[in-house]
């Protein structure tokens, strides 16, 4: 049963909320503007707040729903994180879009909330505090991601497999943000802006 859920989670994760939202709203394909990243930050800067919110929700649900289904069927935490990783990898390497996907933060948040609610809340709270303080989405995401294995180790009573799964996702998020890290180090990373105030922005998360 777990293997079936893993396969279905990957397929669900492969559905791009950004691409579908932009198409339905008559907006530019996020793969062709700005950072060319099909994620909420790029959609925010080139499509506005409403499109970005829908994208963020859709990407989060891709991670949350498969995990909640697994939980309802009695899958343990180790199995749940494997299901979540499958959805996460679907977002990063979607079979429906030539394996070229987003950076995974929103989908990871959905996974974290489903596997351990308090761990997910800790991630979101960290992101919000850092985003408010630094006004840089990628930096906030990277700080929250770096702390996530610690949060889950503490809040899951030291479940090693769960923590390793979260660590794997954290490493992948850092790897996918390699260009953002370079921009941060050089002082070129852009701050959080919506379409209305982001003309010419190109260094999105």
Tab-separated table of C-alpha atoms in Angstrom:
chain	number	residue	atom	x	y	z
A	1	UNK	CA	0.000	0.000	0.000
A	2	UNK	CA	2.801	2.432	0.892
A	3	UNK	CA	4.440	1.862	-2.501
A	4	UNK	CA	1.184	2.698	-4.273
A	5	UNK	CA	0.814	5.876	-2.231
A	6	UNK	CA	4.404	6.833	-3.043
A	7	UNK	CA	3.734	6.447	-6.776
A	8	UNK	CA	0.495	8.434	-6.589
A	9	UNK	CA	2.187	11.135	-4.500
A	10	UNK	CA	4.874	11.551	-7.143
A	11	UNK	CA	2.256	11.939	-9.879
A	12	UNK	CA	0.321	14.490	-7.837
A	13	UNK	CA	3.538	16.361	-7.111
A	14	UNK	CA	4.264	16.469	-10.833
A	15	UNK	CA	1.223	18.678	-11.454
A	16	UNK	CA	2.439	22.294	-11.584
A	17	UNK	CA	0.161	24.697	-9.741
A	18	UNK	CA	2.127	27.647	-11.158
A	19	UNK	CA	1.796	26.631	-14.791
A	20	UNK	CA	-1.892	25.728	-14.514
A	21	UNK	CA	-2.775	28.871	-12.530
A	22	UNK	CA	-0.997	31.166	-14.967
A	23	UNK	CA	-2.621	29.473	-17.947
A	24	UNK	CA	-6.123	29.726	-16.464
A	25	UNK	CA	-5.586	33.388	-15.495
A	26	UNK	CA	-4.115	34.364	-18.859
A	27	UNK	CA	-0.704	35.139	-17.383
A	28	UNK	CA	2.729	34.443	-18.875
A	29	UNK	CA	4.051	30.921	-18.463
A	30	UNK	CA	6.310	31.195	-15.366
A	31	UNK	CA	8.920	29.094	-17.174
A	32	UNK	CA	9.384	31.884	-19.715
A	33	UNK	CA	9.647	34.997	-17.524
A	34	UNK	CA	11.867	36.189	-14.699
A	35	UNK	CA	13.736	33.314	-13.087
A	36	UNK	CA	11.893	30.812	-15.319
A	37	UNK	CA	10.948	29.029	-12.108
A	38	UNK	CA	7.393	27.621	-11.827
A	39	UNK	CA	6.938	28.690	-8.220
A	40	UNK	CA	4.927	31.137	-6.145
A	41	UNK	CA	7.636	33.821	-5.891
A	42	UNK	CA	8.102	34.081	-9.638
A	43	UNK	CA	4.320	34.105	-10.121
A	44	UNK	CA	4.018	36.867	-7.494
A	45	UNK	CA	6.436	39.103	-9.345
A	46	UNK	CA	4.953	38.537	-12.783
A	47	UNK	CA	1.323	37.669	-12.083
A	48	UNK	CA	0.376	39.382	-8.842
A	49	UNK	CA	-0.679	38.376	-5.346
A	50	UNK	CA	-3.829	36.422	-6.232
A	51	UNK	CA	-2.068	34.138	-8.694
A	52	UNK	CA	0.825	33.673	-6.269
A	53	UNK	CA	-1.520	32.757	-3.407
A	54	UNK	CA	-3.286	30.158	-5.560
A	55	UNK	CA	0.069	28.749	-6.646
A	56	UNK	CA	1.343	28.593	-3.072
A	57	UNK	CA	-1.815	26.832	-1.905
A	58	UNK	CA	-1.741	24.371	-4.798
A	59	UNK	CA	1.905	23.481	-4.303
A	60	UNK	CA	1.378	23.078	-0.563
A	61	UNK	CA	-1.627	20.801	-1.022
A	62	UNK	CA	0.428	18.544	-3.315
A	63	UNK	CA	2.604	17.734	-0.335
A	64	UNK	CA	-0.112	17.737	2.312
A	65	UNK	CA	-2.841	15.620	0.707
A	66	UNK	CA	-0.834	12.418	0.030
A	67	UNK	CA	0.580	12.505	3.556
A	68	UNK	CA	-2.853	12.955	5.126
A	69	UNK	CA	-4.193	10.057	3.071
A	70	UNK	CA	-1.320	7.904	4.275
A	71	UNK	CA	-1.960	8.980	7.856
A	72	UNK	CA	-5.670	8.117	7.522
A	73	UNK	CA	-4.664	4.651	6.300
A	74	UNK	CA	-2.437	4.082	9.317
A	75	UNK	CA	0.978	4.615	7.739
A	76	UNK	CA	3.667	5.374	10.332
A	77	UNK	CA	5.849	8.503	10.369
A	78	UNK	CA	8.654	6.846	8.419
A	79	UNK	CA	6.254	5.820	5.662
A	80	UNK	CA	4.625	9.244	5.695
A	81	UNK	CA	7.902	11.055	5.078
A	82	UNK	CA	8.628	8.698	2.168
A	83	UNK	CA	5.246	9.548	0.676
A	84	UNK	CA	5.968	13.212	1.238
A	85	UNK	CA	9.396	12.956	-0.383
A	86	UNK	CA	7.755	11.394	-3.446
A	87	UNK	CA	5.399	14.380	-3.794
A	88	UNK	CA	8.317	16.745	-3.210
A	89	UNK	CA	10.425	15.069	-5.903
A	90	UNK	CA	7.434	15.198	-8.231
A	91	UNK	CA	7.443	18.962	-7.846
A	92	UNK	CA	11.193	19.182	-8.462
A	93	UNK	CA	11.227	16.671	-11.325
A	94	UNK	CA	7.691	16.532	-12.762
A	95	UNK	CA	7.055	13.747	-15.245
A	96	UNK	CA	4.461	15.938	-16.998
A	97	UNK	CA	6.918	18.788	-17.696
A	98	UNK	CA	10.082	17.056	-18.905
A	99	UNK	CA	11.322	16.694	-15.305
A	100	UNK	CA	11.879	20.459	-14.990
A	101	UNK	CA	10.098	21.768	-11.931
A	102	UNK	CA	10.290	24.270	-9.093
A	103	UNK	CA	12.415	24.611	-5.998
A	104	UNK	CA	10.154	22.751	-3.592
A	105	UNK	CA	9.637	25.020	-0.583
A	106	UNK	CA	5.833	25.197	-0.693
A	107	UNK	CA	5.462	21.475	-1.336
A	108	UNK	CA	7.898	20.755	1.497
A	109	UNK	CA	5.778	22.902	3.820
A	110	UNK	CA	2.728	20.798	2.941
A	111	UNK	CA	4.674	17.615	3.655
A	112	UNK	CA	5.960	18.955	6.965
A	113	UNK	CA	2.504	20.035	8.120
A	114	UNK	CA	1.089	16.618	7.271
A	115	UNK	CA	3.835	14.546	8.874
A	116	UNK	CA	4.148	16.587	12.073
A	117	UNK	CA	1.885	19.608	12.470
A	118	UNK	CA	4.102	21.377	14.995
A	119	UNK	CA	7.206	20.808	12.889
A	120	UNK	CA	5.427	22.345	9.918
A	121	UNK	CA	4.208	25.278	12.004
A	122	UNK	CA	7.767	25.859	13.270
A	123	UNK	CA	8.992	25.989	9.651
A	124	UNK	CA	6.268	28.421	8.574
A	125	UNK	CA	6.778	30.625	11.653
A	126	UNK	CA	10.518	30.785	10.988
A	127	UNK	CA	9.918	31.701	7.347
A	128	UNK	CA	7.456	34.445	8.282
A	129	UNK	CA	9.768	35.993	10.885
A	130	UNK	CA	12.767	35.890	8.556
A	131	UNK	CA	10.772	37.191	5.585
A	132	UNK	CA	9.452	40.085	7.653
A	133	UNK	CA	12.934	40.885	8.911
A	134	UNK	CA	14.986	40.487	5.733
A	135	UNK	CA	12.290	40.969	3.045
A	136	UNK	CA	14.022	38.271	0.965
A	137	UNK	CA	11.963	35.147	0.213
A	138	UNK	CA	14.859	32.853	-0.642
A	139	UNK	CA	16.838	33.780	2.492
A	140	UNK	CA	13.801	33.190	4.702
A	141	UNK	CA	13.210	29.819	3.036
A	142	UNK	CA	16.849	28.765	3.397
A	143	UNK	CA	17.006	29.678	7.085
A	144	UNK	CA	13.760	27.810	7.827
A	145	UNK	CA	14.997	24.858	5.770
A	146	UNK	CA	18.325	24.724	7.611
A	147	UNK	CA	16.516	24.557	10.947
A	148	UNK	CA	13.873	22.026	9.852
A	149	UNK	CA	15.837	18.824	10.664
A	150	UNK	CA	16.387	20.138	14.201
A	151	UNK	CA	12.700	20.955	14.597
A	152	UNK	CA	11.642	17.497	13.467
A	153	UNK	CA	14.255	15.685	15.540
A	154	UNK	CA	12.986	17.426	18.680
A	155	UNK	CA	9.264	17.325	17.889
A	156	UNK	CA	9.217	13.684	16.724
A	157	UNK	CA	10.954	12.388	19.871
A	158	UNK	CA	14.125	11.611	17.963
A	159	UNK	CA	12.648	9.640	15.051
A	160	UNK	CA	15.854	9.131	13.074
A	161	UNK	CA	14.253	8.073	9.777
A	162	UNK	CA	11.852	11.006	9.819
A	163	UNK	CA	14.687	13.407	10.560
A	164	UNK	CA	16.806	11.914	7.775
A	165	UNK	CA	13.906	12.364	5.364
A	166	UNK	CA	13.547	16.004	6.363
A	167	UNK	CA	17.329	16.436	6.050
A	168	UNK	CA	17.235	14.997	2.533
A	169	UNK	CA	14.522	17.465	1.546
A	170	UNK	CA	16.504	20.307	3.106
A	171	UNK	CA	19.614	19.375	1.110
A	172	UNK	CA	17.584	19.263	-2.095
A	173	UNK	CA	16.062	22.685	-1.376
A	174	UNK	CA	19.520	24.164	-0.823
A	175	UNK	CA	20.762	22.565	-4.025
A	176	UNK	CA	17.831	23.954	-6.009
A	177	UNK	CA	18.540	27.406	-4.556
A	178	UNK	CA	22.167	27.391	-5.669
A	179	UNK	CA	21.711	30.472	-7.863
A	180	UNK	CA	19.885	32.293	-5.053
A	181	UNK	CA	22.728	31.521	-2.657
A	182	UNK	CA	25.217	32.996	-5.128
A	183	UNK	CA	23.059	36.115	-5.418
A	184	UNK	CA	22.751	36.399	-1.635
A	185	UNK	CA	26.512	36.173	-1.191
A	186	UNK	CA	27.056	38.854	-3.824
A	187	UNK	CA	24.257	41.088	-2.521
A	188	UNK	CA	22.213	40.772	-5.701
A	189	UNK	CA	19.203	38.794	-4.466
A	190	UNK	CA	15.930	40.689	-4.889
A	191	UNK	CA	13.485	41.450	-2.130
A	192	UNK	CA	9.889	40.223	-1.983
A	193	UNK	CA	7.761	42.225	-4.412
A	194	UNK	CA	4.477	41.789	-6.218
A	195	UNK	CA	3.875	42.441	-9.908
A	196	UNK	CA	2.821	46.013	-9.196
A	197	UNK	CA	6.237	46.979	-7.853
A	198	UNK	CA	8.585	44.538	-9.485
A	199	UNK	CA	9.192	45.740	-12.997
A	200	UNK	CA	12.490	44.372	-14.249
A	201	UNK	CA	13.036	41.850	-11.447
A	202	UNK	CA	14.932	38.777	-12.624
A	203	UNK	CA	16.541	37.081	-9.605
A	204	UNK	CA	13.549	35.348	-8.109
A	205	UNK	CA	13.451	32.394	-5.770
